[in-house]
Amino acid sequence: MSRTTPSALRARRAVRPAPDGVAVPPPGSDMPSLRLVRLALHGSFYVLLAVAAAPAAAGGKSPATLLPAAVLAAAYGLGVIRSTARRGPWLTAVTAVWLLLLAMDHGYSYVAFPLFFLFLGTLPVRWAHPAIATATAAVVAAQAAAPGGLTAAKVIGPAAGAAVAILTGYGYAALYRESRKRQQLIDDLLRTRDELAAAQREAGRLAERQRLAREIHDTLAQGLSSIVLLARAAETAAPDTARERVREIGLTASDNLAEARRFVQALTPPALEDAPLPEALRRVTARTVPGAVFRLDGDPCTLPMETEVALLRLTQEALANVARHANADRTAVTLAFLDGQVTLDVYDDGVGFAPGDGPADGRRTFGLHGMRERIAALGGTLTVESAPGEGTAIAAVVPVDSGARPRDAVSGGAPSEGAPGASSPPRRRPAATPKEAAA
């Protein structure tokens, strides 16, 4: 449902058609060009009225017209100021006082010109044109009664003035209609802008909700799952082994608490605060799946924090699935830095699964979906190869900026357990089978 802004409502109120379809901007309209035209017409009325009354004020003519002229000026000004008043009686009064002045002095004929526009702007077309014709006839009659009698100039002049007023009035109406259309476009633009802003806010809310769901799944849920597994193992283990499992539970709970605090504050995961990515992955591998092997290929380089977080979360999710579902004897995690890309492979020789299927609780499905979204957001790809009874291989490829700087040996450049020498980056190899990964 679209919304209308207060500015749009004001704009709609500022424009209204006359009864016969002639656009009439109401006084107080917010359109500057039309407001200036209206002020110019009011100014011309007072200027022509002052010019007509000047001879009487200077003593050249009878001062009897000065009082009606003052009444006409006051009545006109009162109608302009009180724009909400009924226009019909006001226009009738102004016209009547002007006709009285015209009968007393033909010099007030010039005031008819702004009155023509007043008729066009106040009356419907079917009444405005007859009113202009009547006023023109009155001016011609007053000029005919003046010294010199009726001449062609005294007829052509008022008639030409009336014609110019009518044509100008239509141009004025066309200008108003154009301004009205433009205001409607602005109204639509404002409404569209508000709708777009609302859509962007909604998209941001949904994106943040999805991000929080992934973070909770990859941090809190995985940590709690590890704690449950360790607690179950401690129940049936020997006393010494049970104490070790309890210590691991404490460490896992502490890490999980730190993860919760950091992700609420949108800061770096604690695993990456005091160690480079290879070391963080090695720790996660050893802690999540005891006996799993971590390998590092190539020369590690500095990666964007978003990439490191995504690879860390991917490893945590994949290893958590191995611990919960795979029942694997051998697990291997391989991080490889190649030319222009970084790859992460997680292999296990467990029970496997049919891609597209998952446990009834849907946790594996959500985890894979979250993995793909994380990697796709970085411009990378995620491949999952698995079959029932044949283990699982998860391979992620993320592009790396060619200007990334290599890390030194202290920050993780030395090969980890089971890693080949890092003297030269190996070419990207196809996803290994579980047997190859565990070899």
Tab-separated table of C-alpha atoms in Angstrom, residues 161-338:
chain	number	residue	atom	x	y	z
A	161	GLY	CA	-7.957	44.558	-24.670
A	162	ALA	CA	-10.701	42.032	-24.009
A	163	ALA	CA	-9.324	39.675	-26.679
A	164	VAL	CA	-5.807	39.954	-25.280
A	165	ALA	CA	-7.115	39.286	-21.777
A	166	ILE	CA	-8.971	36.168	-22.919
A	167	LEU	CA	-5.985	34.818	-24.844
A	168	THR	CA	-3.650	35.615	-21.958
A	169	GLY	CA	-6.057	33.924	-19.586
A	170	TYR	CA	-5.969	30.751	-21.628
A	171	GLY	CA	-2.177	30.909	-21.655
A	172	TYR	CA	-2.278	31.426	-17.907
A	173	ALA	CA	-4.532	28.375	-17.552
A	174	ALA	CA	-2.197	26.309	-19.753
A	175	LEU	CA	0.732	27.370	-17.587
A	176	TYR	CA	-1.177	26.323	-14.514
A	177	ARG	CA	-2.088	22.951	-15.985
A	178	GLU	CA	1.541	22.354	-16.864
A	179	SER	CA	2.574	23.306	-13.351
A	180	ARG	CA	-0.090	20.998	-11.974
A	181	LYS	CA	1.219	18.079	-14.026
A	182	ARG	CA	4.728	18.853	-12.869
A	183	GLN	CA	3.551	18.943	-9.275
A	184	GLN	CA	1.857	15.584	-9.751
A	185	LEU	CA	5.136	14.167	-11.081
A	186	ILE	CA	6.917	15.528	-8.030
A	187	ASP	CA	4.198	13.997	-5.869
A	188	ASP	CA	4.712	10.620	-7.533
A	189	LEU	CA	8.468	10.960	-7.167
A	190	LEU	CA	8.181	11.702	-3.461
A	191	ARG	CA	5.818	8.790	-2.968
A	192	THR	CA	8.111	6.479	-4.942
A	193	ARG	CA	11.086	7.665	-2.932
A	194	ASP	CA	9.267	6.905	0.323
A	195	GLU	CA	8.246	3.474	-0.974
A	196	LEU	CA	11.819	2.784	-2.070
A	197	ALA	CA	13.159	3.861	1.308
A	198	ALA	CA	10.618	1.605	3.024
A	199	ALA	CA	11.587	-1.290	0.743
A	200	GLN	CA	15.271	-0.701	1.462
A	201	ARG	CA	14.605	-0.632	5.194
A	202	GLU	CA	12.644	-3.865	4.921
A	203	ALA	CA	15.393	-5.471	2.820
A	204	GLY	CA	17.975	-4.352	5.361
A	205	ARG	CA	15.886	-5.748	8.184
A	206	LEU	CA	15.519	-9.095	6.439
A	207	ALA	CA	19.218	-9.193	5.554
A	208	GLU	CA	20.172	-8.454	9.148
A	209	ARG	CA	17.731	-11.094	10.365
A	210	GLN	CA	19.287	-13.626	7.995
A	211	ARG	CA	22.789	-12.628	9.087
A	212	LEU	CA	21.862	-13.071	12.735
A	213	ALA	CA	20.345	-16.473	11.969
A	214	ARG	CA	23.586	-17.569	10.295
A	215	GLU	CA	25.706	-16.207	13.132
A	216	ILE	CA	23.592	-17.927	15.788
A	217	HIS	CA	23.677	-21.174	13.849
A	218	ASP	CA	27.422	-21.022	13.199
A	219	THR	CA	28.451	-19.879	16.695
A	220	LEU	CA	26.013	-20.446	19.529
A	221	ALA	CA	24.309	-23.539	18.115
A	222	GLN	CA	27.579	-25.184	17.087
A	223	GLY	CA	29.208	-24.429	20.430
A	224	LEU	CA	26.290	-25.793	22.383
A	225	SER	CA	26.268	-28.895	20.190
A	226	SER	CA	29.965	-29.447	20.912
A	227	ILE	CA	29.312	-29.089	24.610
A	228	VAL	CA	26.549	-31.708	24.414
A	229	LEU	CA	28.813	-34.135	22.548
A	230	LEU	CA	31.667	-33.631	25.030
A	231	ALA	CA	29.307	-34.089	27.967
A	232	ARG	CA	28.001	-37.358	26.538
A	233	ALA	CA	31.551	-38.560	25.955
A	234	ALA	CA	32.495	-37.663	29.534
A	235	GLU	CA	29.619	-39.721	30.933
A	236	THR	CA	31.097	-43.027	29.691
A	237	ALA	CA	34.799	-42.125	29.815
A	238	ALA	CA	37.379	-43.048	32.420
A	239	PRO	CA	37.914	-40.562	35.258
A	240	ASP	CA	41.068	-39.032	33.735
A	241	THR	CA	39.470	-38.812	30.313
A	242	ALA	CA	36.270	-37.450	31.846
A	243	ARG	CA	38.207	-34.656	33.561
A	244	GLU	CA	39.829	-33.798	30.226
A	245	ARG	CA	36.413	-33.692	28.584
A	246	VAL	CA	35.148	-31.413	31.359
A	247	ARG	CA	38.065	-29.052	30.756
A	248	GLU	CA	37.230	-29.073	27.042
A	249	ILE	CA	33.619	-28.299	27.893
A	250	GLY	CA	34.780	-25.309	29.930
A	251	LEU	CA	36.999	-24.045	27.122
A	252	THR	CA	34.252	-24.517	24.551
A	253	ALA	CA	31.709	-22.720	26.745
A	254	SER	CA	34.138	-19.822	27.286
A	255	ASP	CA	34.814	-19.539	23.558
A	256	ASN	CA	31.096	-19.718	22.845
A	257	LEU	CA	30.404	-16.950	25.339
A	258	ALA	CA	33.099	-14.807	23.734
A	259	GLU	CA	31.614	-15.522	20.305
A	260	ALA	CA	28.188	-14.416	21.521
A	261	ARG	CA	29.542	-11.161	22.924
A	262	ARG	CA	31.576	-10.395	19.806
A	263	PHE	CA	28.850	-11.161	17.333
A	264	VAL	CA	26.366	-9.021	19.281
A	265	GLN	CA	28.864	-6.171	19.051
A	266	ALA	CA	29.614	-7.020	15.368
A	267	LEU	CA	33.325	-7.345	16.081
A	268	THR	CA	35.979	-9.798	14.908
A	269	PRO	CA	35.490	-13.418	16.046
A	270	PRO	CA	37.780	-14.147	19.009
A	271	ALA	CA	39.461	-17.009	17.131
A	272	LEU	CA	40.868	-14.448	14.664
A	273	GLU	CA	41.836	-11.782	17.187
A	274	ASP	CA	45.011	-13.404	18.483
A	275	ALA	CA	45.915	-15.702	15.575
A	276	PRO	CA	46.028	-15.650	11.773
A	277	LEU	CA	43.486	-17.621	9.783
A	278	PRO	CA	45.598	-20.816	9.340
A	279	GLU	CA	46.266	-21.054	13.066
A	280	ALA	CA	42.631	-20.327	13.893
A	281	LEU	CA	41.505	-23.081	11.526
A	282	ARG	CA	44.050	-25.500	13.010
A	283	ARG	CA	42.696	-24.850	16.518
A	284	VAL	CA	39.089	-25.222	15.410
A	285	THR	CA	39.913	-28.470	13.618
A	286	ALA	CA	41.684	-29.993	16.594
A	287	ARG	CA	39.044	-28.909	19.077
A	288	THR	CA	35.899	-29.799	17.109
A	289	VAL	CA	36.914	-33.207	15.703
A	290	PRO	CA	39.687	-34.870	17.745
A	291	GLY	CA	42.163	-36.563	15.437
A	292	ALA	CA	41.286	-34.443	12.402
A	293	VAL	CA	44.199	-33.271	10.228
A	294	PHE	CA	44.740	-29.676	9.134
A	295	ARG	CA	46.898	-28.899	6.101
A	296	LEU	CA	48.168	-25.592	4.755
A	297	ASP	CA	49.246	-25.218	1.123
A	298	GLY	CA	50.932	-22.196	-0.382
A	299	ASP	CA	52.100	-18.920	1.110
A	300	PRO	CA	49.440	-17.394	3.398
A	301	CYS	CA	48.553	-13.792	2.612
A	302	THR	CA	46.468	-11.161	4.317
A	303	LEU	CA	42.795	-11.633	3.511
A	304	PRO	CA	39.885	-9.249	4.072
A	305	MET	CA	38.261	-9.788	7.423
A	306	GLU	CA	34.973	-10.776	5.727
A	307	THR	CA	36.784	-13.571	3.871
A	308	GLU	CA	38.542	-14.864	6.984
A	309	VAL	CA	35.305	-14.845	8.984
A	310	ALA	CA	33.477	-16.691	6.190
A	311	LEU	CA	36.169	-19.385	5.939
A	312	LEU	CA	36.264	-19.772	9.715
A	313	ARG	CA	32.485	-20.138	9.929
A	314	LEU	CA	32.512	-22.568	7.014
A	315	THR	CA	35.079	-24.745	8.784
A	316	GLN	CA	33.137	-24.627	12.047
A	317	GLU	CA	29.889	-25.622	10.334
A	318	ALA	CA	31.455	-28.405	8.256
A	319	LEU	CA	33.332	-29.904	11.218
A	320	ALA	CA	30.241	-29.635	13.427
A	321	ASN	CA	28.326	-31.650	10.835
A	322	VAL	CA	31.120	-34.217	10.821
A	323	ALA	CA	31.021	-34.485	14.603
A	324	ARG	CA	27.234	-34.792	14.757
A	325	HIS	CA	26.307	-36.796	11.675
A	326	ALA	CA	29.284	-38.280	9.810
A	327	ASN	CA	30.547	-40.925	12.275
A	328	ALA	CA	33.881	-40.553	10.439
A	329	ASP	CA	37.196	-42.232	11.239
A	330	ARG	CA	39.297	-39.718	9.324
A	331	THR	CA	38.762	-36.009	8.691
A	332	ALA	CA	41.001	-33.512	6.915
A	333	VAL	CA	40.827	-29.729	6.465
A	334	THR	CA	43.004	-28.141	3.760
A	335	LEU	CA	43.549	-24.407	3.332
A	336	ALA	CA	45.367	-23.488	0.116
A	337	PHE	CA	46.570	-20.072	-1.040
A	338	LEU	CA	46.833	-20.071	-4.840
